[in-house]
Amino acid sequence: MDPQLRLAVIRRAAGRCEYCRIHQDDDAFAFHVDHVVSQKHGGATAEDNLALACQNCNLHKGTDLTGVDPETGRYTRLFHPRTDLWDEHFRYAGARIEGLTDVGRTTVRVLSMNDSDRVEVRALLGYTDFFG
């Protein structure tokens, strides 16, 4: 990937994972520039299809575009950082991330945003209603 494009993605995200919002400085692992729609599915390496993602979110997301909404049991698309607004789909409930919509609930589940270790890290860092 072009270094200037990678830098543009990092700057746009202000160093935060665009899925769970943890900051790169608060994570032990280097962040990834994620193809929101993977190249496998025809996604372009272009700014409007790239998002900064922590290792946890990116590895759990993989090439997935959809998942099953835990509330309705229906297949639902995942959150798209370029076209969706985080606050419309998620909120902090203490150190947990709560999905407010089918897209939010599905994304929380597929990306395992509330695994116990991730919740513990957010609690230790004070990521409770940090953006709300």
mmCIF file with all atom_site columns, N, CA and C in Angstrom, residues 60 107-115:
data_model
loop_
_atom_site.group_PDB
_atom_site.id
_atom_site.type_symbol
_atom_site.label_atom_id
_atom_site.label_alt_id
_atom_site.label_comp_id
_atom_site.label_asym_id
_atom_site.label_entity_id
_atom_site.label_seq_id
_atom_site.pdbx_PDB_ins_code
_atom_site.Cartn_x
_atom_site.Cartn_y
_atom_site.Cartn_z
_atom_site.occupancy
_atom_site.B_iso_or_equiv
_atom_site.pdbx_formal_charge
_atom_site.auth_seq_id
_atom_site.auth_comp_id
_atom_site.auth_asym_id
_atom_site.auth_atom_id
_atom_site.pdbx_PDB_model_num
ATOM 1  N N  . HIS A 1 60  ? -10.747 -10.297 13.874 1.00 0.00 ? 60  HIS A N  1
ATOM 2  C CA . HIS A 1 60  ? -12.080 -10.885 14.023 1.00 0.00 ? 60  HIS A CA 1
ATOM 3  C C  . HIS A 1 60  ? -12.957 -10.596 12.805 1.00 0.00 ? 60  HIS A C  1
ATOM 4  N N  . THR A 1 107 ? -22.051 -6.117  14.502 1.00 0.00 ? 107 THR A N  1
ATOM 5  C CA . THR A 1 107 ? -20.631 -5.765  14.481 1.00 0.00 ? 107 THR A CA 1
ATOM 6  C C  . THR A 1 107 ? -19.977 -6.065  15.824 1.00 0.00 ? 107 THR A C  1
ATOM 7  N N  . VAL A 1 108 ? -20.640 -5.726  16.918 1.00 0.00 ? 108 VAL A N  1
ATOM 8  C CA . VAL A 1 108 ? -20.102 -6.033  18.250 1.00 0.00 ? 108 VAL A CA 1
ATOM 9  C C  . VAL A 1 108 ? -19.852 -7.529  18.373 1.00 0.00 ? 108 VAL A C  1
ATOM 10 N N  . ARG A 1 109 ? -20.790 -8.309  17.878 1.00 0.00 ? 109 ARG A N  1
ATOM 11 C CA . ARG A 1 109 ? -20.666 -9.765  17.982 1.00 0.00 ? 109 ARG A CA 1
ATOM 12 C C  . ARG A 1 109 ? -19.547 -10.301 17.088 1.00 0.00 ? 109 ARG A C  1
ATOM 13 N N  . VAL A 1 110 ? -19.566 -9.950  15.807 1.00 0.00 ? 110 VAL A N  1
ATOM 14 C CA . VAL A 1 110 ? -18.588 -10.498 14.860 1.00 0.00 ? 110 VAL A CA 1
ATOM 15 C C  . VAL A 1 110 ? -17.167 -10.070 15.225 1.00 0.00 ? 110 VAL A C  1
ATOM 16 N N  . LEU A 1 111 ? -16.990 -8.827  15.639 1.00 0.00 ? 111 LEU A N  1
ATOM 17 C CA . LEU A 1 111 ? -15.661 -8.324  15.981 1.00 0.00 ? 111 LEU A CA 1
ATOM 18 C C  . LEU A 1 111 ? -15.267 -8.642  17.422 1.00 0.00 ? 111 LEU A C  1
ATOM 19 N N  . SER A 1 112 ? -16.125 -9.343  18.148 1.00 0.00 ? 112 SER A N  1
ATOM 20 C CA . SER A 1 112 ? -15.856 -9.745  19.542 1.00 0.00 ? 112 SER A CA 1
ATOM 21 C C  . SER A 1 112 ? -15.418 -8.556  20.388 1.00 0.00 ? 112 SER A C  1
ATOM 22 N N  . MET A 1 113 ? -16.116 -7.441  20.223 1.00 0.00 ? 113 MET A N  1
ATOM 23 C CA . MET A 1 113 ? -15.740 -6.204  20.900 1.00 0.00 ? 113 MET A CA 1
ATOM 24 C C  . MET A 1 113 ? -15.836 -6.289  22.421 1.00 0.00 ? 113 MET A C  1
ATOM 25 N N  . ASN A 1 114 ? -16.642 -7.209  22.930 1.00 0.00 ? 114 ASN A N  1
ATOM 26 C CA . ASN A 1 114 ? -16.815 -7.293  24.375 1.00 0.00 ? 114 ASN A CA 1
ATOM 27 C C  . ASN A 1 114 ? -16.230 -8.555  24.986 1.00 0.00 ? 114 ASN A C  1
ATOM 28 N N  . ASP A 1 115 ? -15.219 -9.129  24.336 1.00 0.00 ? 115 ASP A N  1
ATOM 29 C CA . ASP A 1 115 ? -14.483 -10.211 24.983 1.00 0.00 ? 115 ASP A CA 1
ATOM 30 C C  . ASP A 1 115 ? -13.964 -9.686  26.313 1.00 0.00 ? 115 ASP A C  1
#
